[in-house]
XYZ file of C-alpha atoms in Angstrom:
174
model
C 64.087 207.683 91.629
C 64.012 204.374 89.721
C 66.407 205.480 86.967
C 68.839 206.704 89.607
C 68.402 203.479 91.600
C 69.116 201.404 88.489
C 72.460 202.909 87.549
C 73.548 203.428 91.178
C 72.583 199.855 91.988
C 74.590 198.418 89.116
C 77.597 200.435 90.295
C 77.092 199.435 93.936
C 76.500 195.764 93.125
C 79.571 195.600 90.900
C 81.663 197.215 93.633
C 80.277 194.706 96.135
C 81.198 191.798 93.847
C 84.742 193.142 93.457
C 85.205 193.445 97.224
C 83.687 189.991 97.797
C 85.860 188.421 95.097
C 89.007 189.996 96.486
C 88.094 188.621 99.910
C 87.399 185.192 98.431
C 90.795 185.108 96.705
C 92.576 186.068 99.934
C 90.618 183.421 101.855
C 91.370 180.781 99.212
C 95.108 181.466 99.397
C 95.004 181.126 103.164
C 92.780 178.024 103.313
C 93.624 176.281 100.040
C 89.938 176.121 99.138
C 89.479 175.675 95.373
C 87.310 177.850 93.145
C 83.624 177.021 93.121
C 82.008 176.402 89.769
C 78.489 176.413 91.176
C 77.692 179.840 89.662
C 78.638 178.573 86.176
C 76.642 175.362 86.518
C 73.640 177.351 87.764
C 73.759 179.778 84.828
C 74.250 176.926 82.359
C 71.146 175.217 83.679
C 69.097 178.409 83.849
C 69.910 179.291 80.234
C 69.988 175.766 78.762
C 73.674 176.100 77.830
C 75.698 172.910 77.699
C 77.469 172.229 80.995
C 81.264 172.548 81.062
C 82.615 171.460 84.433
C 86.088 172.621 85.447
C 88.291 175.320 83.939
C 86.226 175.694 80.762
C 83.445 177.203 82.846
C 85.519 180.192 84.078
C 83.933 182.832 81.753
C 80.414 181.560 82.540
C 81.295 181.493 86.251
C 82.456 185.098 86.070
C 79.369 186.163 84.133
C 77.049 184.679 86.761
C 79.140 185.874 89.699
C 79.375 189.489 88.498
C 75.996 189.639 86.772
C 74.061 188.354 89.751
C 75.877 190.719 92.127
C 75.393 193.734 89.861
C 71.690 193.029 89.339
C 71.013 192.474 93.043
C 72.773 195.783 93.720
C 69.767 197.468 92.099
C 67.542 196.165 94.908
C 69.975 197.494 97.519
C 69.980 200.845 95.735
C 66.167 200.935 95.790
C 66.389 200.308 99.537
C 68.816 203.230 99.888
C 66.704 205.562 97.759
C 63.657 204.726 99.919
C 65.620 205.624 103.037
C 66.635 202.130 104.204
C 70.327 202.818 104.757
C 73.098 201.748 107.081
C 74.092 198.479 108.741
C 70.514 197.320 109.433
C 69.626 197.654 105.781
C 72.824 195.879 104.721
C 72.119 193.024 107.142
C 68.636 192.621 105.652
C 70.169 192.692 102.188
C 72.653 189.935 103.130
C 69.691 187.647 103.715
C 68.269 188.579 100.299
C 71.630 187.835 98.655
C 71.855 184.433 100.295
C 68.227 183.646 99.494
C 68.702 184.548 95.830
C 71.669 182.177 95.549
C 69.793 179.376 97.233
C 66.664 179.704 95.142
C 68.636 179.565 91.886
C 71.034 176.821 92.962
C 68.369 174.594 94.525
C 65.779 175.136 91.784
C 68.294 174.025 89.143
C 69.530 171.041 91.179
C 73.077 172.437 91.275
C 73.025 173.151 95.007
C 71.594 171.686 98.161
C 69.965 173.464 101.114
C 72.590 175.086 103.375
C 71.715 173.031 106.475
C 73.079 170.000 104.594
C 76.473 171.641 103.893
C 79.613 171.073 105.926
C 79.709 173.776 108.599
C 83.000 175.273 107.381
C 81.684 175.631 103.837
C 78.515 177.259 105.135
C 80.501 179.702 107.320
C 82.712 180.694 104.383
C 79.698 181.299 102.136
C 77.906 183.344 104.796
C 81.023 185.420 105.375
C 81.584 186.232 101.694
C 77.926 187.032 100.986
C 77.843 189.295 104.059
C 80.952 191.111 102.835
C 79.215 191.576 99.476
C 76.051 192.900 101.135
C 77.832 195.426 103.331
C 80.180 196.625 100.562
C 77.241 197.000 98.158
C 75.289 198.790 100.878
C 78.110 201.214 101.637
C 78.304 202.253 97.975
C 74.518 202.362 97.463
C 74.077 204.424 100.635
C 76.854 206.862 99.677
C 75.346 207.372 96.229
C 71.824 207.796 97.632
C 73.068 210.268 100.263
C 73.959 212.628 97.447
C 70.227 213.034 96.782
C 69.379 213.693 100.435
C 67.211 211.672 102.778
C 64.763 209.155 101.362
C 61.036 209.166 102.137
C 61.447 206.748 105.025
C 64.170 208.906 106.570
C 62.045 212.044 106.198
C 59.168 210.237 107.897
C 61.399 209.052 110.741
C 62.724 212.592 111.253
C 59.166 213.851 111.794
C 59.181 212.330 115.282
C 62.110 210.082 116.252
C 61.329 206.739 117.849
C 58.415 204.361 117.412
C 55.069 206.107 117.723
C 51.695 204.738 116.681
C 50.232 208.218 116.310
C 52.590 209.450 113.572
C 50.817 209.173 110.256
C 52.382 209.118 106.801
C 54.022 212.168 105.283
C 51.859 214.281 102.978
C 52.194 213.126 99.348
C 54.306 216.076 98.238
C 56.940 215.271 100.923
C 57.101 211.542 100.237
């Protein structure tokens, strides 16, 4: 399962980044919002690279933007392989995506906690990260579906609904 989750997650996460980036570019054309170089500054600080604000940071920005999205896609793929699929799983994953950004940006001093941001900037970030999470989830779920239901789905199918008296599946079925 883990090998499959790894390659499927990298594919799903990369697809999610592409969809998110396309949405960001459309939004930027409509709103006039400039590119953010926060991903580049974060990666520069994490790796000890010299900081290059502005246009010179574009390749580093892209590396962080795509790399982070692709790597986090592996987690979403693990969720799908385990049987956590669909909109609920993608909504949970959106929180993980946002949390990952905030940990890295705040720990490096590049970013500030979201409650301190202007509301419009916060709404735009939440929208784009949610688009990423749902696009990544759609791809991860589709790829996982090819292998059939995950252990959690097989357990849920045993007796639909919430029941305290339904024990775990036997080992060979999990």
